[in-house]
PDB file of C-alpha atoms in Angstrom:
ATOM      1  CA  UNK A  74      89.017  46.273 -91.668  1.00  0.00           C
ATOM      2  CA  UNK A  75      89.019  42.968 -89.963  1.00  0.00           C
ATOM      3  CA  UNK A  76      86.472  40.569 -90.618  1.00  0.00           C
ATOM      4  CA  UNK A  77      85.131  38.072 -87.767  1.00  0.00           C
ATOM      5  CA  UNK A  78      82.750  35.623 -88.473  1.00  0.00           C
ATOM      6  CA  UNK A  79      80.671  33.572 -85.257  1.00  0.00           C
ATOM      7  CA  UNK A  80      79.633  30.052 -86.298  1.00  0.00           C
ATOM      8  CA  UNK A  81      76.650  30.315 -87.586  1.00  0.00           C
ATOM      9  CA  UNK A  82      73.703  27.766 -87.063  1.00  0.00           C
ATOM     10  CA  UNK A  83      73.128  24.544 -89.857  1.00  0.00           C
ATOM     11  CA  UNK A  84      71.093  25.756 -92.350  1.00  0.00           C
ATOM     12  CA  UNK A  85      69.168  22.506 -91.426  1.00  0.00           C
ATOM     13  CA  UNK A  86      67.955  24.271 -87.676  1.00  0.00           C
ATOM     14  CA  UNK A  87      66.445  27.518 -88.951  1.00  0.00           C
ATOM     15  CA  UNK A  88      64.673  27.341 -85.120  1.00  0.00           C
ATOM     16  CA  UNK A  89      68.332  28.298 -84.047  1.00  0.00           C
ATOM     17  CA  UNK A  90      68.342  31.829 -86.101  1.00  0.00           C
ATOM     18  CA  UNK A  91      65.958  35.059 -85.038  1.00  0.00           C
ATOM     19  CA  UNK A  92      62.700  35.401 -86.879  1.00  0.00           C
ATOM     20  CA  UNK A  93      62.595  38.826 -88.907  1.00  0.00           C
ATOM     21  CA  UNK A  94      60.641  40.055 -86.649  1.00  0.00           C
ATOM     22  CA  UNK A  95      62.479  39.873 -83.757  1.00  0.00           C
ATOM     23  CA  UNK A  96      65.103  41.385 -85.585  1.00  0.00           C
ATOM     24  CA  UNK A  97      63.060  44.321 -86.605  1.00  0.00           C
ATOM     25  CA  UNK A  98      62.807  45.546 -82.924  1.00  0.00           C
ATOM     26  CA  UNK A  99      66.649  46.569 -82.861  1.00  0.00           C
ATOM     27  CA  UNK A 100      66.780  50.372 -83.442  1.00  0.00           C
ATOM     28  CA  UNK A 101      68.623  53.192 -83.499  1.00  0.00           C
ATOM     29  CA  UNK A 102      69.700  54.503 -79.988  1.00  0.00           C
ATOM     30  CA  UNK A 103      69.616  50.888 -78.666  1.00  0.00           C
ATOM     31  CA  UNK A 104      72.977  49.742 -76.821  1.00  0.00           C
ATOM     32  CA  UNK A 105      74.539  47.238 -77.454  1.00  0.00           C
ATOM     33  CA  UNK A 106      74.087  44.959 -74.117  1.00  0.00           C
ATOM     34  CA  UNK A 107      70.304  45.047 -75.174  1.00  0.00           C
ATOM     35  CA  UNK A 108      71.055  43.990 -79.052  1.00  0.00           C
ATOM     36  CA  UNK A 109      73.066  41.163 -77.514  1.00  0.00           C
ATOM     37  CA  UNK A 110      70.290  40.227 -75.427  1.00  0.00           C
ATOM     38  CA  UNK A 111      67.397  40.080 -77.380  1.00  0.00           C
ATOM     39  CA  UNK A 112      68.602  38.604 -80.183  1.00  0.00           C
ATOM     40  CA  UNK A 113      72.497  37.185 -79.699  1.00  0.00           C
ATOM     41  CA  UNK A 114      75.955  37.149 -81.473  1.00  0.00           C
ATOM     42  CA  UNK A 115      75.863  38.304 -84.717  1.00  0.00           C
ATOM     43  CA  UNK A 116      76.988  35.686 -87.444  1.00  0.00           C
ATOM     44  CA  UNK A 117      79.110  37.919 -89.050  1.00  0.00           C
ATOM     45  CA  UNK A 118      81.324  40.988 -87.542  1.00  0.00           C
ATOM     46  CA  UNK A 119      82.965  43.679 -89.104  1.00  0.00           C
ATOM     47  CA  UNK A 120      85.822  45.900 -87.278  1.00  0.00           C
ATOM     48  CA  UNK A 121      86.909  48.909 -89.064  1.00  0.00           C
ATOM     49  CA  UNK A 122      89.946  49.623 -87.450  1.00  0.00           C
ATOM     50  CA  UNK A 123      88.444  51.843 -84.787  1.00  0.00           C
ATOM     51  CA  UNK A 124      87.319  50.987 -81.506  1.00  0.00           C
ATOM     52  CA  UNK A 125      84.328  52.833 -81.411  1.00  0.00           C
ATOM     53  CA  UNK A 126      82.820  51.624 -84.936  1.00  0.00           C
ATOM     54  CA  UNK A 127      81.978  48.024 -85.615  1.00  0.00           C
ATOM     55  CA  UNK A 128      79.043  46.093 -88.188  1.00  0.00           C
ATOM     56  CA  UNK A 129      77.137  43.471 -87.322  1.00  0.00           C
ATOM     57  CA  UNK A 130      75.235  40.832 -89.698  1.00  0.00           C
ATOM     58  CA  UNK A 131      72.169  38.843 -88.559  1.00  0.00           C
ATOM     59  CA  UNK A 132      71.067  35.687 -90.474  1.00  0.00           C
ATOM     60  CA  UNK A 133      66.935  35.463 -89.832  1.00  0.00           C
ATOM     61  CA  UNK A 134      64.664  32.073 -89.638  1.00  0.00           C
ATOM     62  CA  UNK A 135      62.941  33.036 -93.018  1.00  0.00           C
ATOM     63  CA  UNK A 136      66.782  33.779 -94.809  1.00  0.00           C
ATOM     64  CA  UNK A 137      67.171  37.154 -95.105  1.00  0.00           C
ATOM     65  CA  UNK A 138      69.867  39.580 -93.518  1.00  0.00           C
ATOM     66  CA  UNK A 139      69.689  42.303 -91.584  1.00  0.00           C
ATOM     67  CA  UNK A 140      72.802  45.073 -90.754  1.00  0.00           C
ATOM     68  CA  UNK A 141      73.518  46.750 -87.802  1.00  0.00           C
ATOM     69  CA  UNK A 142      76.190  49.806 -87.472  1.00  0.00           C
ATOM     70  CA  UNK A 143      77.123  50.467 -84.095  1.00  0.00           C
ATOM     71  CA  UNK A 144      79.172  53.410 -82.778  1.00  0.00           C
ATOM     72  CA  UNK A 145      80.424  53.484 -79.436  1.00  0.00           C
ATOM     73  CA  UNK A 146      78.459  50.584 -78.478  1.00  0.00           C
ATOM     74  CA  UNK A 147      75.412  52.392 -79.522  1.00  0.00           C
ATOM     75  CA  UNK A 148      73.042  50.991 -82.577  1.00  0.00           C
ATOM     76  CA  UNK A 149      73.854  54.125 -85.548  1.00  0.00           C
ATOM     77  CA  UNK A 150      71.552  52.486 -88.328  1.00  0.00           C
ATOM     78  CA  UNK A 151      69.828  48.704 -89.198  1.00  0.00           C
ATOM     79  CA  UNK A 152      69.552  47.823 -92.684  1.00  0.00           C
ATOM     80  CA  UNK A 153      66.342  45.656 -92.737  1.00  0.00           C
ATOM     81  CA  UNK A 154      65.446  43.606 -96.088  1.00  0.00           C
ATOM     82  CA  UNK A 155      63.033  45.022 -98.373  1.00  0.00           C
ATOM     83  CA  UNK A 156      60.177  42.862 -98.407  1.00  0.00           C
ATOM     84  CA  UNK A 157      56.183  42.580-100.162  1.00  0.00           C
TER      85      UNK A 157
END
């Protein structure tokens, strides 16, 4: 697996990074284009050798992360934190 990483925003500009609850509205079944779109480049990218598979991590405004698995360019599963 190759690992990519985008720059990611200072810490010091949290307005840069999605709020959590933007992030929440990426679901299964979504493409790609529209994950781009609503939210950006992911800070952190994950290849697994195969063209058709790929993880994406998301750094939020309040400092949690959420995952995203894609599979031929289509959202598989988002791991969202567990918060109160």
């Amino acid at each position: 697996a190759r690992v990519t990483r985008s720059k990611a925003p200072a810490k010091s500009d949290p307005k840069l990074l999605p709020p959590l609850r933007v992030l929440a509205q990426i679901e299964p079944g979504m493409e790609r284009a529209k994950v781009l779109s609503l939210v950006g480049k992911p800070q952190g990218r994950v290849d697994t050798g195969s063209i058709d598979e790929e993880s994406w991590t998301y750094a939020s405004k309040e400092g949690d992360f959420v995952k995203v698995r894609l599979e031929k360019v289509v959202v598989k599963s988002v791991l969202m934190p567990d918060r109160p």
